[in-house]
PDB file of C-alpha atoms in Angstrom:
ATOM      1  CA  MET A   1      -0.011  -0.003   0.003  1.00  0.00           C
ATOM      2  CA  SER A   2       1.351   3.433  -0.899  1.00  0.00           C
ATOM      3  CA  MET A   3       1.105   6.358   1.592  1.00  0.00           C
ATOM      4  CA  ILE A   4      -1.324   8.840   0.630  1.00  0.00           C
ATOM      5  CA  SER A   5      -1.245  12.373   2.480  1.00  0.00           C
ATOM      6  CA  PHE A   6      -2.989  15.686   1.800  1.00  0.00           C
ATOM      7  CA  SER A   7      -1.796  19.268   1.983  1.00  0.00           C
ATOM      8  CA  GLU A   8      -3.340  22.676   1.586  1.00  0.00           C
ATOM      9  CA  ASN A   9      -1.986  25.035  -1.022  1.00  0.00           C
ATOM     10  CA  HIS A  10      -1.999  28.778  -1.066  1.00  0.00           C
ATOM     11  CA  GLU A  11      -5.523  28.801  -2.191  1.00  0.00           C
ATOM     12  CA  SER A  12      -6.643  26.428   0.518  1.00  0.00           C
ATOM     13  CA  SER A  13      -7.252  23.646  -1.807  1.00  0.00           C
ATOM     14  CA  LEU A  14      -6.258  20.029  -0.710  1.00  0.00           C
ATOM     15  CA  ILE A  15      -3.637  18.421  -2.814  1.00  0.00           C
ATOM     16  CA  SER A  16      -3.063  14.780  -2.612  1.00  0.00           C
ATOM     17  CA  PHE A  17       0.390  13.300  -2.254  1.00  0.00           C
ATOM     18  CA  GLU A  18       1.584   9.732  -2.858  1.00  0.00           C
ATOM     19  CA  GLU A  19       4.941   9.088  -0.796  1.00  0.00           C
ATOM     20  CA  GLY A  20       5.785  12.753  -0.960  1.00  0.00           C
ATOM     21  CA  GLN A  21       4.823  13.161  -4.668  1.00  0.00           C
ATOM     22  CA  ALA A  22       2.120  15.526  -5.487  1.00  0.00           C
ATOM     23  CA  LEU A  23      -0.707  14.211  -7.611  1.00  0.00           C
ATOM     24  CA  ALA A  24      -1.633  17.707  -9.079  1.00  0.00           C
ATOM     25  CA  SER A  25       0.064  21.042  -9.658  1.00  0.00           C
ATOM     26  CA  LEU A  26       0.682  22.635  -6.333  1.00  0.00           C
ATOM     27  CA  ARG A  27       0.716  26.259  -7.600  1.00  0.00           C
ATOM     28  CA  ASP A  28      -2.159  25.977 -10.137  1.00  0.00           C
ATOM     29  CA  PRO A  29      -4.269  22.592  -9.928  1.00  0.00           C
ATOM     30  CA  ARG A  30      -7.161  24.168 -11.659  1.00  0.00           C
ATOM     31  CA  GLY A  31      -5.112  25.646 -14.554  1.00  0.00           C
ATOM     32  CA  GLU A  32      -3.489  22.416 -15.057  1.00  0.00           C
ATOM     33  CA  ALA A  33      -6.901  20.663 -15.076  1.00  0.00           C
ATOM     34  CA  LEU A  34      -8.368  23.144 -17.669  1.00  0.00           C
ATOM     35  CA  LYS A  35      -5.405  22.911 -19.967  1.00  0.00           C
ATOM     36  CA  TRP A  36      -5.834  19.043 -19.967  1.00  0.00           C
ATOM     37  CA  VAL A  37      -9.501  19.391 -20.680  1.00  0.00           C
ATOM     38  CA  TYR A  38      -9.161  21.930 -23.508  1.00  0.00           C
ATOM     39  CA  SER A  39      -6.518  19.460 -25.129  1.00  0.00           C
ATOM     40  CA  LEU A  40      -9.038  16.821 -25.295  1.00  0.00           C
ATOM     41  CA  GLY A  41     -11.217  17.999 -28.259  1.00  0.00           C
ATOM     42  CA  ALA A  42     -14.690  16.611 -28.950  1.00  0.00           C
ATOM     43  CA  PHE A  43     -15.897  13.502 -27.059  1.00  0.00           C
ATOM     44  CA  PRO A  44     -16.933  10.639 -29.203  1.00  0.00           C
ATOM     45  CA  SER A  45     -19.032   8.939 -26.334  1.00  0.00           C
ATOM     46  CA  ASN A  46     -21.090  10.213 -23.499  1.00  0.00           C
ATOM     47  CA  HIS A  47     -19.380   7.821 -21.178  1.00  0.00           C
ATOM     48  CA  ILE A  48     -15.913   8.996 -20.160  1.00  0.00           C
ATOM     49  CA  VAL A  49     -13.420   6.844 -18.186  1.00  0.00           C
ATOM     50  CA  VAL A  50     -10.506   8.559 -16.619  1.00  0.00           C
ATOM     51  CA  ILE A  51      -7.447   6.567 -15.503  1.00  0.00           C
ATOM     52  CA  GLY A  52      -6.400   8.217 -12.279  1.00  0.00           C
ATOM     53  CA  LEU A  53      -8.314  10.246  -9.603  1.00  0.00           C
ATOM     54  CA  GLY A  54      -5.401  12.130  -7.930  1.00  0.00           C
ATOM     55  CA  SER A  55      -6.402  15.501  -6.401  1.00  0.00           C
ATOM     56  CA  GLY A  56      -9.627  15.435  -8.643  1.00  0.00           C
ATOM     57  CA  PHE A  57      -9.290  18.966 -10.146  1.00  0.00           C
ATOM     58  CA  HIS A  58      -9.084  17.344 -13.641  1.00  0.00           C
ATOM     59  CA  ILE A  59     -12.401  15.373 -13.015  1.00  0.00           C
ATOM     60  CA  SER A  60     -14.053  18.640 -11.875  1.00  0.00           C
ATOM     61  CA  ALA A  61     -12.987  20.432 -14.979  1.00  0.00           C
ATOM     62  CA  LEU A  62     -14.081  17.517 -17.227  1.00  0.00           C
ATOM     63  CA  ALA A  63     -17.530  17.605 -15.495  1.00  0.00           C
ATOM     64  CA  ASP A  64     -17.807  21.348 -15.934  1.00  0.00           C
ATOM     65  CA  LEU A  65     -16.968  21.132 -19.629  1.00  0.00           C
ATOM     66  CA  ASP A  66     -19.880  18.912 -20.456  1.00  0.00           C
ATOM     67  CA  PRO A  67     -22.703  18.247 -17.937  1.00  0.00           C
ATOM     68  CA  GLY A  68     -24.100  15.674 -20.205  1.00  0.00           C
ATOM     69  CA  VAL A  69     -21.278  13.063 -19.861  1.00  0.00           C
ATOM     70  CA  THR A  70     -21.157  10.159 -17.253  1.00  0.00           C
ATOM     71  CA  ILE A  71     -17.638  10.026 -15.778  1.00  0.00           C
ATOM     72  CA  THR A  72     -16.111   6.888 -14.275  1.00  0.00           C
ATOM     73  CA  VAL A  73     -12.717   7.128 -12.492  1.00  0.00           C
ATOM     74  CA  VAL A  74     -10.377   4.071 -12.259  1.00  0.00           C
ATOM     75  CA  ASP A  75      -7.782   4.357  -9.410  1.00  0.00           C
ATOM     76  CA  SER A  76      -6.109   1.911  -7.007  1.00  0.00           C
ATOM     77  CA  ARG A  77      -5.812   4.185  -4.047  1.00  0.00           C
ATOM     78  CA  GLU A  78      -8.877   4.226  -2.051  1.00  0.00           C
ATOM     79  CA  ALA A  79      -7.644   6.867   0.506  1.00  0.00           C
ATOM     80  CA  LEU A  80      -7.973   9.515  -2.128  1.00  0.00           C
ATOM     81  CA  ILE A  81     -11.998   9.222  -2.383  1.00  0.00           C
ATOM     82  CA  PRO A  82     -13.038  10.910   0.998  1.00  0.00           C
ATOM     83  CA  VAL A  83     -11.167  14.114   0.297  1.00  0.00           C
ATOM     84  CA  PHE A  84     -12.228  14.138  -3.453  1.00  0.00           C
ATOM     85  CA  ARG A  85     -15.988  13.642  -2.293  1.00  0.00           C
ATOM     86  CA  SER A  86     -15.682  16.429   0.305  1.00  0.00           C
ATOM     87  CA  GLN A  87     -13.701  18.737  -1.858  1.00  0.00           C
ATOM     88  CA  PHE A  88     -16.085  18.501  -4.967  1.00  0.00           C
ATOM     89  CA  PRO A  89     -19.444  17.814  -3.286  1.00  0.00           C
ATOM     90  CA  GLU A  90     -21.373  18.973  -6.481  1.00  0.00           C
ATOM     91  CA  LEU A  91     -19.931  15.937  -8.236  1.00  0.00           C
ATOM     92  CA  ASP A  92     -21.814  13.595  -6.012  1.00  0.00           C
ATOM     93  CA  GLY A  93     -23.941  11.238  -8.218  1.00  0.00           C
ATOM     94  CA  ARG A  94     -21.936  12.370 -11.431  1.00  0.00           C
ATOM     95  CA  VAL A  95     -18.751  10.596 -10.912  1.00  0.00           C
ATOM     96  CA  ASN A  96     -18.473   6.947 -10.231  1.00  0.00           C
ATOM     97  CA  ILE A  97     -15.098   5.517  -8.931  1.00  0.00           C
ATOM     98  CA  LEU A  98     -13.804   2.219  -9.363  1.00  0.00           C
ATOM     99  CA  ILE A  99     -11.011   1.035  -7.048  1.00  0.00           C
ATOM    100  CA  ALA A 100      -8.958  -1.797  -8.705  1.00  0.00           C
ATOM    101  CA  GLU A 101      -5.737  -3.037  -7.093  1.00  0.00           C
ATOM    102  CA  ASN A 102      -4.664  -5.090 -10.221  1.00  0.00           C
ATOM    103  CA  VAL A 103      -5.684  -5.854 -13.731  1.00  0.00           C
ATOM    104  CA  GLN A 104      -7.754  -8.627 -12.678  1.00  0.00           C
ATOM    105  CA  ASP A 105      -9.827  -6.482 -10.499  1.00  0.00           C
ATOM    106  CA  LEU A 106     -10.343  -4.233 -13.452  1.00  0.00           C
ATOM    107  CA  VAL A 107     -11.228  -6.999 -16.089  1.00  0.00           C
ATOM    108  CA  ARG A 108     -13.722  -8.668 -13.679  1.00  0.00           C
ATOM    109  CA  SER A 109     -15.565  -5.387 -13.000  1.00  0.00           C
ATOM    110  CA  ASP A 110     -18.875  -4.452 -14.571  1.00  0.00           C
ATOM    111  CA  LEU A 111     -17.141  -1.306 -15.724  1.00  0.00           C
ATOM    112  CA  TYR A 112     -14.871  -3.405 -18.203  1.00  0.00           C
ATOM    113  CA  SER A 113     -17.906  -4.948 -20.109  1.00  0.00           C
ATOM    114  CA  ASP A 114     -19.646  -1.528 -19.912  1.00  0.00           C
ATOM    115  CA  VAL A 115     -16.599   0.165 -21.582  1.00  0.00           C
ATOM    116  CA  VAL A 116     -16.637  -2.327 -24.365  1.00  0.00           C
ATOM    117  CA  ARG A 117     -20.403  -2.217 -24.804  1.00  0.00           C
ATOM    118  CA  ASP A 118     -20.731   1.621 -24.603  1.00  0.00           C
ATOM    119  CA  ARG A 119     -17.428   2.173 -26.535  1.00  0.00           C
ATOM    120  CA  ALA A 120     -16.459   4.416 -23.762  1.00  0.00           C
ATOM    121  CA  TYR A 121     -13.931   7.161 -24.194  1.00  0.00           C
ATOM    122  CA  VAL A 122     -10.809   6.199 -22.195  1.00  0.00           C
ATOM    123  CA  LEU A 123      -8.583   9.090 -20.908  1.00  0.00           C
ATOM    124  CA  SER A 124      -5.489   9.150 -18.858  1.00  0.00           C
ATOM    125  CA  PHE A 125      -4.246  11.945 -16.664  1.00  0.00           C
ATOM    126  CA  ARG A 126      -0.744  11.097 -16.060  1.00  0.00           C
ATOM    127  CA  GLU A 127      -0.039  14.098 -13.829  1.00  0.00           C
ATOM    128  CA  CYS A 128      -1.965  12.243 -11.124  1.00  0.00           C
ATOM    129  CA  TRP A 129      -0.427   8.853 -11.548  1.00  0.00           C
ATOM    130  CA  GLY A 130       2.343   9.163  -8.986  1.00  0.00           C
ATOM    131  CA  ASN A 131       4.081   5.830  -8.264  1.00  0.00           C
ATOM    132  CA  GLN A 132       1.443   3.734 -10.205  1.00  0.00           C
ATOM    133  CA  VAL A 133       2.618   4.506 -13.853  1.00  0.00           C
ATOM    134  CA  SER A 134       3.272   0.792 -14.886  1.00  0.00           C
ATOM    135  CA  LEU A 135      -0.164  -0.196 -13.311  1.00  0.00           C
ATOM    136  CA  TYR A 136      -2.139   2.609 -14.764  1.00  0.00           C
ATOM    137  CA  SER A 137      -0.418   2.032 -18.110  1.00  0.00           C
ATOM    138  CA  GLU A 138      -1.809  -1.525 -17.953  1.00  0.00           C
ATOM    139  CA  PHE A 139      -5.226  -0.287 -17.062  1.00  0.00           C
ATOM    140  CA  PHE A 140      -5.260   2.102 -20.031  1.00  0.00           C
ATOM    141  CA  ALA A 141      -4.015  -0.772 -22.318  1.00  0.00           C
ATOM    142  CA  HIS A 142      -6.812  -3.172 -21.191  1.00  0.00           C
ATOM    143  CA  LEU A 143      -9.609  -0.503 -21.351  1.00  0.00           C
ATOM    144  CA  THR A 144      -8.527   0.669 -24.859  1.00  0.00           C
ATOM    145  CA  GLY A 145      -8.222  -2.860 -26.234  1.00  0.00           C
ATOM    146  CA  ARG A 146      -4.338  -2.565 -26.681  1.00  0.00           C
ATOM    147  CA  SER A 147      -3.206  -5.384 -24.636  1.00  0.00           C
ATOM    148  CA  ALA A 148      -3.096  -8.881 -25.794  1.00  0.00           C
ATOM    149  CA  GLU A 149      -5.659  -9.978 -23.223  1.00  0.00           C
ATOM    150  CA  SER A 150      -8.121  -7.325 -24.100  1.00  0.00           C
ATOM    151  CA  VAL A 151      -7.714  -7.878 -27.867  1.00  0.00           C
ATOM    152  CA  LYS A 152      -8.599 -11.514 -27.217  1.00  0.00           C
ATOM    153  CA  TYR A 153     -11.727 -10.287 -25.140  1.00  0.00           C
ATOM    154  CA  HIS A 154     -12.810  -7.800 -27.942  1.00  0.00           C
ATOM    155  CA  PHE A 155     -12.123 -10.070 -30.945  1.00  0.00           C
ATOM    156  CA  GLU A 156     -12.849 -13.540 -29.791  1.00  0.00           C
ATOM    157  CA  GLU A 157     -15.939 -13.803 -32.028  1.00  0.00           C
ATOM    158  CA  PHE A 158     -14.003 -13.099 -35.196  1.00  0.00           C
ATOM    159  CA  GLY A 159     -12.177 -16.320 -34.816  1.00  0.00           C
ATOM    160  CA  ILE A 160      -8.632 -14.770 -34.626  1.00  0.00           C
ATOM    161  CA  ASN A 161      -5.735 -17.103 -33.674  1.00  0.00           C
ATOM    162  CA  MET A 162      -5.007 -15.395 -30.480  1.00  0.00           C
ATOM    163  CA  LYS A 163      -1.883 -17.453 -29.405  1.00  0.00           C
ATOM    164  CA  ALA A 164       0.184 -15.659 -31.984  1.00  0.00           C
ATOM    165  CA  LEU A 165      -0.608 -12.233 -30.292  1.00  0.00           C
ATOM    166  CA  TYR A 166       1.143 -13.463 -27.058  1.00  0.00           C
ATOM    167  CA  PHE A 167       4.509 -13.429 -28.842  1.00  0.00           C
ATOM    168  CA  GLN A 168       4.264  -9.634 -29.024  1.00  0.00           C
ATOM    169  CA  ASN A 169       6.431  -8.099 -26.318  1.00  0.00           C
ATOM    170  CA  ASN A 170       5.155  -4.377 -26.411  1.00  0.00           C
ATOM    171  CA  ASN A 171       2.661  -3.372 -23.868  1.00  0.00           C
ATOM    172  CA  LEU A 172       0.439  -1.416 -26.133  1.00  0.00           C
ATOM    173  CA  LEU A 173      -0.735  -3.315 -29.146  1.00  0.00           C
ATOM    174  CA  SER A 174      -1.810  -1.670 -32.438  1.00  0.00           C
ATOM    175  CA  ILE A 175      -3.907  -2.665 -35.383  1.00  0.00           C
ATOM    176  CA  LYS A 176      -0.320  -3.305 -37.049  1.00  0.00           C
ATOM    177  CA  ASP A 177       0.417  -5.946 -34.478  1.00  0.00           C
ATOM    178  CA  VAL A 178      -2.970  -7.599 -34.840  1.00  0.00           C
ATOM    179  CA  LEU A 179      -3.034  -7.625 -38.797  1.00  0.00           C
ATOM    180  CA  PRO A 180      -0.518 -10.437 -39.439  1.00  0.00           C
ATOM    181  CA  VAL A 181      -2.347 -12.558 -36.944  1.00  0.00           C
ATOM    182  CA  VAL A 182      -5.738 -11.749 -38.633  1.00  0.00           C
ATOM    183  CA  GLU A 183      -4.238 -12.894 -42.044  1.00  0.00           C
ATOM    184  CA  ALA A 184      -2.966 -16.143 -40.554  1.00  0.00           C
ATOM    185  CA  SER A 185      -6.182 -16.977 -38.956  1.00  0.00           C
ATOM    186  CA  VAL A 186      -9.134 -18.933 -40.338  1.00  0.00           C
ATOM    187  CA  MET A 187     -11.819 -16.450 -40.703  1.00  0.00           C
ATOM    188  CA  PRO A 188     -14.246 -15.225 -43.430  1.00  0.00           C
ATOM    189  CA  GLU A 189     -12.629 -13.116 -46.054  1.00  0.00           C
ATOM    190  CA  ASN A 190     -15.028 -10.058 -45.468  1.00  0.00           C
ATOM    191  CA  LYS A 191     -14.011 -10.052 -41.843  1.00  0.00           C
ATOM    192  CA  LYS A 192     -10.335  -9.979 -42.835  1.00  0.00           C
ATOM    193  CA  GLN A 193     -11.171  -6.902 -45.041  1.00  0.00           C
ATOM    194  CA  ILE A 194     -12.463  -5.034 -41.974  1.00  0.00           C
ATOM    195  CA  PHE A 195      -9.074  -5.341 -40.352  1.00  0.00           C
ATOM    196  CA  ARG A 196      -7.185  -4.535 -43.583  1.00  0.00           C
ATOM    197  CA  ALA A 197      -9.281  -1.353 -43.850  1.00  0.00           C
ATOM    198  CA  LEU A 198      -8.344  -0.245 -40.443  1.00  0.00           C
ATOM    199  CA  GLY A 199      -4.793  -0.989 -41.145  1.00  0.00           C
ATOM    200  CA  GLU A 200      -4.796   1.317 -44.179  1.00  0.00           C
ATOM    201  CA  LEU A 201      -6.531   4.008 -42.045  1.00  0.00           C
ATOM    202  CA  VAL A 202      -3.864   4.197 -39.378  1.00  0.00           C
ATOM    203  CA  LYS A 203      -0.897   4.197 -41.766  1.00  0.00           C
TER     204      LYS A 203
END
């Protein structure tokens, strides 16, 4: 378990720390959050999943930007929740928080199947990841269908030979990694064409 602590900044906002590392800008957490939100562009889905709760300013900015979106936050640090809830009481009922201590927790959760079903928009706010960079990178890979396990989950019905995917060493798979496996799989030609078209689009 990592140590979580909180400290007030000059504006009397509570900033969370993980083992001494700030999980938001100490000087201007709201400005940092707004800059991130404005960099996102249009949302392709009305369900947004954010990896990392941190000090919560980015979640508040996201909720302000579009009152119509449903927001789910994935984090592994339960100690962050009470301060987030008390600092942003207006978000009660608008922001769901899933605590997952590992990838298995995440994949077994209802959220995982919801993300696949709703084609939720998955975002990361790395400024609040603290010591959790490798775990949260895995969360991001699974939720965006870019890990071998999640590709298997998403594409099983296509009849892809998934074993070949497990020889890929990189963490984040792309369509480029999946294409050779698709070509070598026994599946209808029209389904292969879908993947070929995707491959052309991302060149």
